[in-house]
XYZ file of C-alpha atoms in Angstrom:
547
model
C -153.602 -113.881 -18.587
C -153.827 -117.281 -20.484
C -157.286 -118.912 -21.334
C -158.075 -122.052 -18.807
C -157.660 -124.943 -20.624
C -160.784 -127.609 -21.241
C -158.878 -129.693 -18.676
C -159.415 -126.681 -16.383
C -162.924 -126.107 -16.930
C -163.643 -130.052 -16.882
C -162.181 -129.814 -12.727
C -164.530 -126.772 -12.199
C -167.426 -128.372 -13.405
C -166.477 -131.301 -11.397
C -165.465 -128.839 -8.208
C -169.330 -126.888 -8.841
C -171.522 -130.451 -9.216
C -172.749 -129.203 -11.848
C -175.305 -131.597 -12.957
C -172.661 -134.835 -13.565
C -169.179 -134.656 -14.308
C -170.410 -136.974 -17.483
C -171.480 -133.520 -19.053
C -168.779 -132.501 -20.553
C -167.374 -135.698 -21.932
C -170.265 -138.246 -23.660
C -170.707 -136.077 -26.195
C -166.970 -137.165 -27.746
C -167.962 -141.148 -27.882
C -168.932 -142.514 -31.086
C -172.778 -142.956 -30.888
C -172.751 -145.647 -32.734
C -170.033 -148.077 -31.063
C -169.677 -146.609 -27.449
C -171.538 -147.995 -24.463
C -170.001 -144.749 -22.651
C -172.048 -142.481 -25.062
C -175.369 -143.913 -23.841
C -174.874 -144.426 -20.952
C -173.783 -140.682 -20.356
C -176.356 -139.050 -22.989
C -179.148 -141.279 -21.411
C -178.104 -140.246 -17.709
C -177.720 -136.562 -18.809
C -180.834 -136.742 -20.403
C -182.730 -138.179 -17.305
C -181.376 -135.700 -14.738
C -182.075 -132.496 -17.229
C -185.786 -133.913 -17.372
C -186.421 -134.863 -13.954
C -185.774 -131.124 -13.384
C -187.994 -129.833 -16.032
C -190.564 -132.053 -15.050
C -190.533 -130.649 -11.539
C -191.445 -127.528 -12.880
C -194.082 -128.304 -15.662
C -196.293 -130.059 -13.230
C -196.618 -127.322 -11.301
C -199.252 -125.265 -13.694
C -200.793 -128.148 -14.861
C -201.788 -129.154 -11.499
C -202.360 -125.420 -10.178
C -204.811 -125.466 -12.904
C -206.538 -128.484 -12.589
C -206.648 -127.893 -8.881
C -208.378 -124.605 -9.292
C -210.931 -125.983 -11.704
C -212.036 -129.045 -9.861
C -211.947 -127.845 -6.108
C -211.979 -129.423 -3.556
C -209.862 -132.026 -4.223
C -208.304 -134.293 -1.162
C -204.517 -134.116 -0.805
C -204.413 -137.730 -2.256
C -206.137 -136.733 -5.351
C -203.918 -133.858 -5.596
C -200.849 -136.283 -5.498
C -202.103 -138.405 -8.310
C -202.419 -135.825 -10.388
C -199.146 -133.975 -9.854
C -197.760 -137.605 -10.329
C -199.153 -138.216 -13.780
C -198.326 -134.887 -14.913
C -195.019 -135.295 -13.973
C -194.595 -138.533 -15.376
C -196.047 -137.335 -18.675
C -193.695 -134.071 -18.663
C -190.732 -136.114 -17.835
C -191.360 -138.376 -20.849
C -191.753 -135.856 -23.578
C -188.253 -133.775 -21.789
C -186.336 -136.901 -21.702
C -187.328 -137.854 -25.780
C -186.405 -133.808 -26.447
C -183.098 -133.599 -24.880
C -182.508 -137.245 -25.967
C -183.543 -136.087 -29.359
C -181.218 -133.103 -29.605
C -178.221 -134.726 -28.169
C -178.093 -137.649 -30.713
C -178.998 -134.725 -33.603
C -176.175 -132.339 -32.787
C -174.024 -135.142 -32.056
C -174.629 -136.777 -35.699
C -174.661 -133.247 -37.253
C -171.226 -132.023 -36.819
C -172.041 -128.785 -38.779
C -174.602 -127.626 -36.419
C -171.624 -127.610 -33.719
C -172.682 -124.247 -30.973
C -169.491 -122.451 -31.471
C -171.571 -118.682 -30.106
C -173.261 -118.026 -27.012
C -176.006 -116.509 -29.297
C -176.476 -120.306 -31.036
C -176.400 -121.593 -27.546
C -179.175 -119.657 -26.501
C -181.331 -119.862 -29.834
C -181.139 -123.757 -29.760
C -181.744 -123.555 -25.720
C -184.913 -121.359 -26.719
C -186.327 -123.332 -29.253
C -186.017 -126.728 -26.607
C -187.832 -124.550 -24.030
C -190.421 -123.193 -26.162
C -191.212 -126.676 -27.914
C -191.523 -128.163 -24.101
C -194.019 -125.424 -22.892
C -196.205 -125.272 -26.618
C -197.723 -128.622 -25.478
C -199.073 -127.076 -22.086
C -200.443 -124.347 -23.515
C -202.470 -126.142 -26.200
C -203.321 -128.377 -23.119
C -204.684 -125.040 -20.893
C -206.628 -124.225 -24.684
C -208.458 -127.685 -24.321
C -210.899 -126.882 -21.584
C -214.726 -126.481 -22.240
C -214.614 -122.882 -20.189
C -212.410 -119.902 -20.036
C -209.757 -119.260 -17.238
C -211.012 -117.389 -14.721
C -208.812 -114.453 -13.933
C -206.923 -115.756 -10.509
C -206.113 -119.190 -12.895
C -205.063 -116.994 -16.021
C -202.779 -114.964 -13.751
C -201.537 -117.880 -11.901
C -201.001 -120.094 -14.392
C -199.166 -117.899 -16.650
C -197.152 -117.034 -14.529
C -196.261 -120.702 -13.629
C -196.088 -121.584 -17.533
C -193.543 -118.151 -17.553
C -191.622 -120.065 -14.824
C -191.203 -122.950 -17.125
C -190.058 -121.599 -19.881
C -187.692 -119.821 -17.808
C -186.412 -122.923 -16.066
C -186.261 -124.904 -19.557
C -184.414 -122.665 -21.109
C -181.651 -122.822 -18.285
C -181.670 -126.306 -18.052
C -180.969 -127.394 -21.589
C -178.484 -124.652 -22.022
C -176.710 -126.653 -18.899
C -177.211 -129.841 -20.785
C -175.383 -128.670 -23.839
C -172.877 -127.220 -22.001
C -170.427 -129.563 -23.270
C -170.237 -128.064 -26.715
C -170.054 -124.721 -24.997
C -166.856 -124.908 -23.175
C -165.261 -126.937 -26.222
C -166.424 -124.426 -28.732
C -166.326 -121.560 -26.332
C -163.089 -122.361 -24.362
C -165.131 -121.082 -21.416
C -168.270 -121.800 -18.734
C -171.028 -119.286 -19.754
C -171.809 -116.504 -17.089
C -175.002 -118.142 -16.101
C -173.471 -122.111 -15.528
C -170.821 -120.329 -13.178
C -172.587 -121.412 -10.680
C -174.817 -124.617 -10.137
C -178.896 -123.971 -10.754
C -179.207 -127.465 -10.088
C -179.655 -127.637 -6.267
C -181.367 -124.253 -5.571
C -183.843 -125.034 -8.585
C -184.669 -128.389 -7.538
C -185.585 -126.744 -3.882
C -188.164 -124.166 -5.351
C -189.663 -127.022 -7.447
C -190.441 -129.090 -4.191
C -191.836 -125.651 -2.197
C -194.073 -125.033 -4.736
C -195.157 -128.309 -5.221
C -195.925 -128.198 -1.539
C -197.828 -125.218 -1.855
C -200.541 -127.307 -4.013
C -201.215 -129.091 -0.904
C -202.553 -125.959 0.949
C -205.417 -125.327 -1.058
C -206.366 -128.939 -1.356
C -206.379 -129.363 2.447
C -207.967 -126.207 2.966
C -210.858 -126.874 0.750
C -211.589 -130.357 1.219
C -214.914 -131.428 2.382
C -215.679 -131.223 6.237
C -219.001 -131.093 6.794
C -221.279 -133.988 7.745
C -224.846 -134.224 7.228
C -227.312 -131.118 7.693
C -230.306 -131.213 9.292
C -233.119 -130.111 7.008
C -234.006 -127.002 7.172
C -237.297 -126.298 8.136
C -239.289 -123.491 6.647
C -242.878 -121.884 6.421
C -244.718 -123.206 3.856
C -248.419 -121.612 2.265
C -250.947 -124.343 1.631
C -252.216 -125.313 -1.511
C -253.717 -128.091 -3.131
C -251.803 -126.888 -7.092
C -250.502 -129.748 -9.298
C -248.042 -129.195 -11.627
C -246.327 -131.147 -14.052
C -242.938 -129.265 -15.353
C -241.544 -131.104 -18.655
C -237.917 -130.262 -19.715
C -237.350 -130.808 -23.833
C -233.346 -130.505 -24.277
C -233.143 -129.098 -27.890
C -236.670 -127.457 -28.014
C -236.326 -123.659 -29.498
C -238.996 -121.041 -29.798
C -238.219 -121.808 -33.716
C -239.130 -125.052 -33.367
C -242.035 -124.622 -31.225
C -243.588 -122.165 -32.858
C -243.565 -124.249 -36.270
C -245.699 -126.808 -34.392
C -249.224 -124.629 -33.996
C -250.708 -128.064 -32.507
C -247.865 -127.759 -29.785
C -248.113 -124.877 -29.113
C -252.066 -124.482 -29.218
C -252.018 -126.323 -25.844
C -250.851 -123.512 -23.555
C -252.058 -120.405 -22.861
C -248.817 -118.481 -22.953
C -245.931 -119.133 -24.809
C -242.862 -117.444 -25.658
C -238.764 -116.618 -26.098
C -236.612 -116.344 -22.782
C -232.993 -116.273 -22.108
C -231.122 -119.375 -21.943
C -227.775 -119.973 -20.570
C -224.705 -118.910 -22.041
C -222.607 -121.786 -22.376
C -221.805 -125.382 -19.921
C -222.750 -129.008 -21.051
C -226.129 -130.311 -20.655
C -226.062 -131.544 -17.615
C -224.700 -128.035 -15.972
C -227.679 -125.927 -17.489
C -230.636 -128.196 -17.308
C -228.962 -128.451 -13.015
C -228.967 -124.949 -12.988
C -232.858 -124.939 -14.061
C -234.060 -127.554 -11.101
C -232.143 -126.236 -8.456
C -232.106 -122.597 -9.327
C -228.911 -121.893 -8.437
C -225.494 -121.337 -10.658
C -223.249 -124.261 -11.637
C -220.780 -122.699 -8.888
C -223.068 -124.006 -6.329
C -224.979 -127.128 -7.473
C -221.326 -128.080 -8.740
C -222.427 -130.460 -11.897
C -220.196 -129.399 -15.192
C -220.064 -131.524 -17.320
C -221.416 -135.211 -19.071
C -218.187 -136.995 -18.073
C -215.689 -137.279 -15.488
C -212.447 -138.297 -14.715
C -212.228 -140.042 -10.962
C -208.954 -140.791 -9.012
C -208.438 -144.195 -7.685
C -209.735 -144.109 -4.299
C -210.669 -140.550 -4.250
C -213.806 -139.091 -3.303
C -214.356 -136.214 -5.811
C -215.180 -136.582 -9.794
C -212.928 -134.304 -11.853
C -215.433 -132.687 -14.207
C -213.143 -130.091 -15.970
C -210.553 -132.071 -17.760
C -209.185 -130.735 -20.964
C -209.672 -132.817 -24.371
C -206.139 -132.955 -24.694
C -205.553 -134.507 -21.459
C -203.135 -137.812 -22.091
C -201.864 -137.762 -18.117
C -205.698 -138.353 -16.843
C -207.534 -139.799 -19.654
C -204.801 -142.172 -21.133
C -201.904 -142.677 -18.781
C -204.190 -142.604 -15.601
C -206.449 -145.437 -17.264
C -203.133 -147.481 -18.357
C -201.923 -147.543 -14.836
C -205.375 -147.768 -13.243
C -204.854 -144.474 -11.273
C -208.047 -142.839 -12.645
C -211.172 -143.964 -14.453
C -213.438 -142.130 -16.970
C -217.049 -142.293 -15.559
C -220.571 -140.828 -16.275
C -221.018 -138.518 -13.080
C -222.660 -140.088 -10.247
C -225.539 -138.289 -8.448
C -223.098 -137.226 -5.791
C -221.485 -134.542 -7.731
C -224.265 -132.579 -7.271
C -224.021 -130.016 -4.056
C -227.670 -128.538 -4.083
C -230.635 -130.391 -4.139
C -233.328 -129.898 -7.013
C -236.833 -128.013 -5.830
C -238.573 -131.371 -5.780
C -236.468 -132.597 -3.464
C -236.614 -129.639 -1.133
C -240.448 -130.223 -1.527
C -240.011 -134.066 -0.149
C -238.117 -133.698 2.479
C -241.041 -131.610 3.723
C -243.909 -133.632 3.016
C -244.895 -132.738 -0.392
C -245.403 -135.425 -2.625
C -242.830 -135.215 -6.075
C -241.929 -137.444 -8.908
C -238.777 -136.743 -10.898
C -237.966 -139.235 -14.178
C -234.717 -139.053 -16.339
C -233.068 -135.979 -14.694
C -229.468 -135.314 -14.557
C -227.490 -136.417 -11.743
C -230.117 -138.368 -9.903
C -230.228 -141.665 -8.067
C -233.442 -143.912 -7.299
C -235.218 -142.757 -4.791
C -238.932 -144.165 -3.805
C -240.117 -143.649 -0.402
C -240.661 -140.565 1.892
C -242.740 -138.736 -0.109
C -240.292 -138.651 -3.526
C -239.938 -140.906 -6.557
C -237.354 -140.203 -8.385
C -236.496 -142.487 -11.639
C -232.690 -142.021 -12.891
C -231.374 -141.276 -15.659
C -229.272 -144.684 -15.753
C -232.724 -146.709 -15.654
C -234.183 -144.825 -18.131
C -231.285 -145.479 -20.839
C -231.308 -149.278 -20.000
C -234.600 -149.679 -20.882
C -234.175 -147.280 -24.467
C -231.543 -149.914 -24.950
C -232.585 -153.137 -23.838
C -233.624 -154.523 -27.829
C -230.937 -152.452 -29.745
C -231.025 -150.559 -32.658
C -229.709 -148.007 -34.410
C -228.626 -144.945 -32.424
C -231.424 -142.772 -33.804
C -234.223 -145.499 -32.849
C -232.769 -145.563 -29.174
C -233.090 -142.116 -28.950
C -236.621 -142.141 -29.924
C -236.950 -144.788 -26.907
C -235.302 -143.004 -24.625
C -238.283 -140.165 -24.483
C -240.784 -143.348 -24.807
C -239.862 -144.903 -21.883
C -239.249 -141.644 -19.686
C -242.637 -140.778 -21.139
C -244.212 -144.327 -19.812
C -242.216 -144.342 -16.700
C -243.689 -140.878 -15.898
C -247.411 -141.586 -16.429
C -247.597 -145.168 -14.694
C -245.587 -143.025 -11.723
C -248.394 -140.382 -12.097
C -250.756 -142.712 -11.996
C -249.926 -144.408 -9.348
C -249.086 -141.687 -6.813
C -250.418 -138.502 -7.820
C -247.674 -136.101 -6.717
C -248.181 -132.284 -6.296
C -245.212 -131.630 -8.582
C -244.266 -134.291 -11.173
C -240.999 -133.843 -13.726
C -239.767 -134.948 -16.697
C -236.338 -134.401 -18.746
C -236.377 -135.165 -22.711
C -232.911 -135.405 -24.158
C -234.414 -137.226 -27.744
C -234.747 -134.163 -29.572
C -231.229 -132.794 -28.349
C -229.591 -135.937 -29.465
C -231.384 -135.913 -32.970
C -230.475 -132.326 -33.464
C -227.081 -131.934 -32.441
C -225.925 -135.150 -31.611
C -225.881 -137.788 -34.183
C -224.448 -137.634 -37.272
C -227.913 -137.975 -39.620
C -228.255 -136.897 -42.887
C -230.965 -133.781 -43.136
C -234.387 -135.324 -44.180
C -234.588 -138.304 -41.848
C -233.449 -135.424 -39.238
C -236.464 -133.516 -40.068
C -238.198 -136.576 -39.496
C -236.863 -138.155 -36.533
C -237.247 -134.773 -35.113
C -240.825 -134.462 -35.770
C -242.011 -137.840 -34.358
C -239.328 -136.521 -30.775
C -242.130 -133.436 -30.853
C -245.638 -136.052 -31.477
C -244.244 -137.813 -28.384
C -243.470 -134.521 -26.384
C -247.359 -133.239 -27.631
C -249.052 -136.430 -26.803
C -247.110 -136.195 -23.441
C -248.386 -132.957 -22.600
C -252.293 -134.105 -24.207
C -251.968 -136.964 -20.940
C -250.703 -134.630 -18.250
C -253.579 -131.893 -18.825
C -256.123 -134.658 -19.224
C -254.925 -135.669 -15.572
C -255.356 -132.072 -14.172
C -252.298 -130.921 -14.139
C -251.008 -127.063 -14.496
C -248.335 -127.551 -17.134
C -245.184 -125.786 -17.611
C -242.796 -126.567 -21.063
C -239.272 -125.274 -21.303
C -236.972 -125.959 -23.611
C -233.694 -125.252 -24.344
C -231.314 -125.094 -27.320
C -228.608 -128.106 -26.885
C -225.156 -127.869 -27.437
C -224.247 -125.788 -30.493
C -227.542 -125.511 -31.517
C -229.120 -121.699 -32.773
C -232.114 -120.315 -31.147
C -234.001 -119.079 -28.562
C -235.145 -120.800 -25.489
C -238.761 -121.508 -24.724
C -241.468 -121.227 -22.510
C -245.034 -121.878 -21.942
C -247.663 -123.028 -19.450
C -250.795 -123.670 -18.644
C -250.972 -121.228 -15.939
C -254.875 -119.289 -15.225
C -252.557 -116.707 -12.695
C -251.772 -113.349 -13.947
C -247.862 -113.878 -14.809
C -245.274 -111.069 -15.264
C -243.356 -110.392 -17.926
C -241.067 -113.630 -18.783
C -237.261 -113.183 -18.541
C -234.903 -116.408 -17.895
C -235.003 -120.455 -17.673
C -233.409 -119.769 -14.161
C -236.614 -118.349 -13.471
C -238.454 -122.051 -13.293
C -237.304 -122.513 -9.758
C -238.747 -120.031 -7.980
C -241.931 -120.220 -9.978
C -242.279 -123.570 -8.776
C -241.539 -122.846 -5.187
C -244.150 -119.942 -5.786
C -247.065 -122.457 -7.249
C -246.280 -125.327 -4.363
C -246.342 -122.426 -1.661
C -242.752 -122.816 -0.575
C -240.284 -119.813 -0.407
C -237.777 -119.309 -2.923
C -234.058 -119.066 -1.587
C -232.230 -115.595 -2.760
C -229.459 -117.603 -4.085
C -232.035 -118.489 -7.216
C -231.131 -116.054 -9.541
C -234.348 -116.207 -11.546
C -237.335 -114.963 -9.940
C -241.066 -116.434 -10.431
C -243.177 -115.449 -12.898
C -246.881 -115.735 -10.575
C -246.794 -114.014 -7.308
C -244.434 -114.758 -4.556
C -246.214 -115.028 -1.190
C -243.565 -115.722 1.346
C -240.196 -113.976 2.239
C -237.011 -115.037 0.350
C -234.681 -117.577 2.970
C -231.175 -116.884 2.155
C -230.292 -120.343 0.921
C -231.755 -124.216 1.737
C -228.148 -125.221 1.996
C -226.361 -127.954 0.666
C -227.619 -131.406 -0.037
C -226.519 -134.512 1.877
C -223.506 -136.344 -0.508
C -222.426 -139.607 -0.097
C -218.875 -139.607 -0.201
C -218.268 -142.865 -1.325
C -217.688 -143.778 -4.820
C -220.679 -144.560 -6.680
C -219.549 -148.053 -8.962
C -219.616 -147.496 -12.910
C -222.747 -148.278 -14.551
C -221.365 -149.992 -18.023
C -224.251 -150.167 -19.916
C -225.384 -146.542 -19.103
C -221.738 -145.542 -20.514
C -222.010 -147.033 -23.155
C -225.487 -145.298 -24.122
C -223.889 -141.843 -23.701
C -221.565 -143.136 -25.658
C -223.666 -144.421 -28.560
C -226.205 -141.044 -28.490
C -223.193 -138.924 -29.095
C -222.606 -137.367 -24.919
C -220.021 -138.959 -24.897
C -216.691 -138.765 -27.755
């Protein structure tokens, strides 16, 4: 039996559909001269890509879907759409690429099935590298369900990649080959195309499923001891045991002090969220410093990876997404001072994490936004505003005391943190800077016990920073043994005479009086976008949070 002729194998290309009948002829124009050749090579290229890209959305947005649930269908279709974009850019410039390159290389002509396949390989492997390192940029580890999932989905890719540039060069095969390979014998086109869009669908399950239902709760009312305690609770970001134990007059004004377990890992705002509300970042929801938010969309994507060019880059350029400083409705549990408002008991909170004003009904509550302005308001180096920013969370906090006299009153001090870890100073105006953070943090504490207040310190070591966490009061109660910064929750629910919820996982270090509840719920969010505060961006920004 006679070999089929290229004629022959041109008519069952055409008969099949596979991909264009274009295939297996612009690769014999002159690249240089030939309208045809571009035309063909560009359309070629364009199809091949548009299929690829089908399929290398899919694990990006599996993954981001996973990390940043709930998302709304909408913001689910965003994202798929600028990850496909992105993934159909970079397939179209590597087919493009390798067309024009074997075409203009006439010695690297495929005349095996096993050159076929290595140059098909290397394609597919240099289109799912950049995914990878993409999955590698996140903060956090996969969890096991997203490290299952997602590799399998990346698997898929490769798989898909490798089949689809092989059909793009198929050209060269049946000219060098005199023959359609086994696996072009029939078209993958159609039937891959239709698992691309099923899958795709399948990312709108989860993101309907999970999306936010629930309206306001009622608050929850509970039995409360009486008690006439007031206690001032100041969070230093950056404060070790080290460090406070190299300050005797620091330390010389509690009566205990000592080591305790921080948290593992998460940004600043995710552990010093876990110590007011007392709960895990799983529930209270806050990750990271910055997020990425859809156009229109309700949710703030705090998990992004640092490589991320679809959100942070392309979104931004088309004015699908914006980078913002999270808003204070990211968080999904309230802090203990809240719960303590809402049921009479007077609180102030200044400078905390994820917090809006708030001045009425029994809480004031000082933001973190308002804070920075006024660090910033006369300029100056980054180190100076720093400084600032404990001075006038400091100043805000005593006038507040002052003029209210809450039960429980709150501070968060990020100056020492940002000397520390997050400016780039050289090492003896560090040692410095640092020691004038801890005069302000001492004379702080010196104003608070003059006022009568029970005083608890905890500090913990900031991002990248070696050491232990610390703690130390003022307390005259017999305390047990102390274990955990998650255990300054429940010790404050303890001292205001409020039950701690069992979905704290510290546990208080005085007495607990009252039975566990299971949980005080979640918080009331506002769903709508909170607008951009410029000027608080760009203090992250200067004091290092932000990069």
């Amino acid at each position: 039996m006679s070999e089929p002729s290229v004629d022959d194998l041109r008519l069952q290309l055409r008969q099949r559909g596979y991909l264009s009948h274009g295939v297996e002829r612009w690769f014999a124009q002159d690249p240089w001269s030939s309208r045809t050749f571009w035309v063909e090579l560009v359309a070629l290229s364009a199809k091949a890509a548009t299929l690829i890209a089908l399929f290398a959305l899919l694990p990006l947005s599996t993954v981001m879907v996973m990390r940043n649930h709930p998302l709304s269908a909408w913001e689910t279709l965003v994202i798929a759409l600028l990850y496909g974009a992105v993934s159909w850019i970079v397939a179209f410039a590597l087919l493009l690429g390798l067309g024009l390159l074997l075409r203009g290389r006439p010695d690297l002509a495929i005349d095996t099935p096993r050159a076929l396949l290595a140059i098909s390989l290397s394609a597919s492997a240099a289109l799912t590298a950049p995914v990878a390192w993409w999955w590698l940029g996140f903060g956090t580890p996969a969890t096991l369900p997203e490290l299952v999932i997602g590799g399998a989905l990346i698997t898929l890719l490769f798989l898909v990649s490798t089949t689809v540039v092989s059909a793009a060069l198929l050209s060269f095969s049946i000219y060098e080959l005199q023959r359609v390979p086994a696996i072009h014998r029939t078209s993958r086109s159609v039937p891959m195309s239709a698992a691309a869009m099923i899958l795709i669908a399948l990312l709108f399950v989860p993101a309907w499923a999970l999306q936010d239902r629930g309206g306001a709760e009622e608050p929850l009312q509970v039995v409360t001891a009486p008690g006439e305690a007031r206690v001032a609770f100041v969070a230093v970001d950056g404060l070790t045991f080290e460090l406070l134990r190299a300050h005797p007059s620091l330390l010389a004004l509690f009566t205990a002090a000592g080591p305790v377990r921080s948290f593992a890992a998460g940004s600043a705002p995710e552990r010093w969220a876990s110590v007011g509300t007392g709960v895990p970042a799983s529930l209270h929801g806050v990750r990271s410093v910055e997020g990425v938010r859809v156009v229109r969309g309700t949710h703030v994507l705090q998990s992004v990876s640092n490589g991320d060019v679809a959100l942070r880059q392309l979104g931004e350029t088309t004015r699908l997404t914006r980078r913002q400083p999270l808003p204070p409705t990211v968080r999904r549990r309230d802090y203990v001072w809240e719960l303590f408002a809402h049921r009479g008991v007077p609180s102030l909170a200044v400078n905390w994490w994820t917090s809006a004003e708030a001045h009425g009904g029994g809480l004031d509550q000082v933001s973190q936004a308002t804070v920075f302005a006024a660090a910033a308001v006369r300029g100056g180096s980054p180190e100076t505003i720093a400084l600032r920013v404990d001075a006038a969370a400091a100043s805000t906090f005593l006038r507040a005391v002052d003029g209210h006299r809450p039960r429980l009153a709150t501070v968060y001090l990020p100056s020492l943190d940002i000397l520390l870890n997050r400016l780039s100073i050289d090492a003896s105006s560090r040692l410095a800077l640092s020691s004038r953070a801890l005069e302000q943090v001492e004379g702080l504490l010196r104003e608070m016990r003059g006022r009568g207040y029970a005083v608890i310190l905890l500090g913990m070591p900031g991002e990248g920073q070696s050491g232990s966490a610390s703690m130390a009061w003022t307390l005259t109660d017999p305390c047990c043994e102390r274990g955990s910064a998650d255990d300054v929750a429940p010790t404050l629910c303890a001292l205001l005479g409020f039950p701690a919820s069992r979905d704290m996982s510290g546990r208080s270090l005085v007495p607990e009086n009252l039975p566990r509840l299971s949980s005080y719920g979640r918080r009331h969010i506002d769903t709508k976008p909170a607008p951009v505060d410029q000027e608080y961006y760009r203090s992250l920004r200067s004091l290092g949070y932000v990069r």
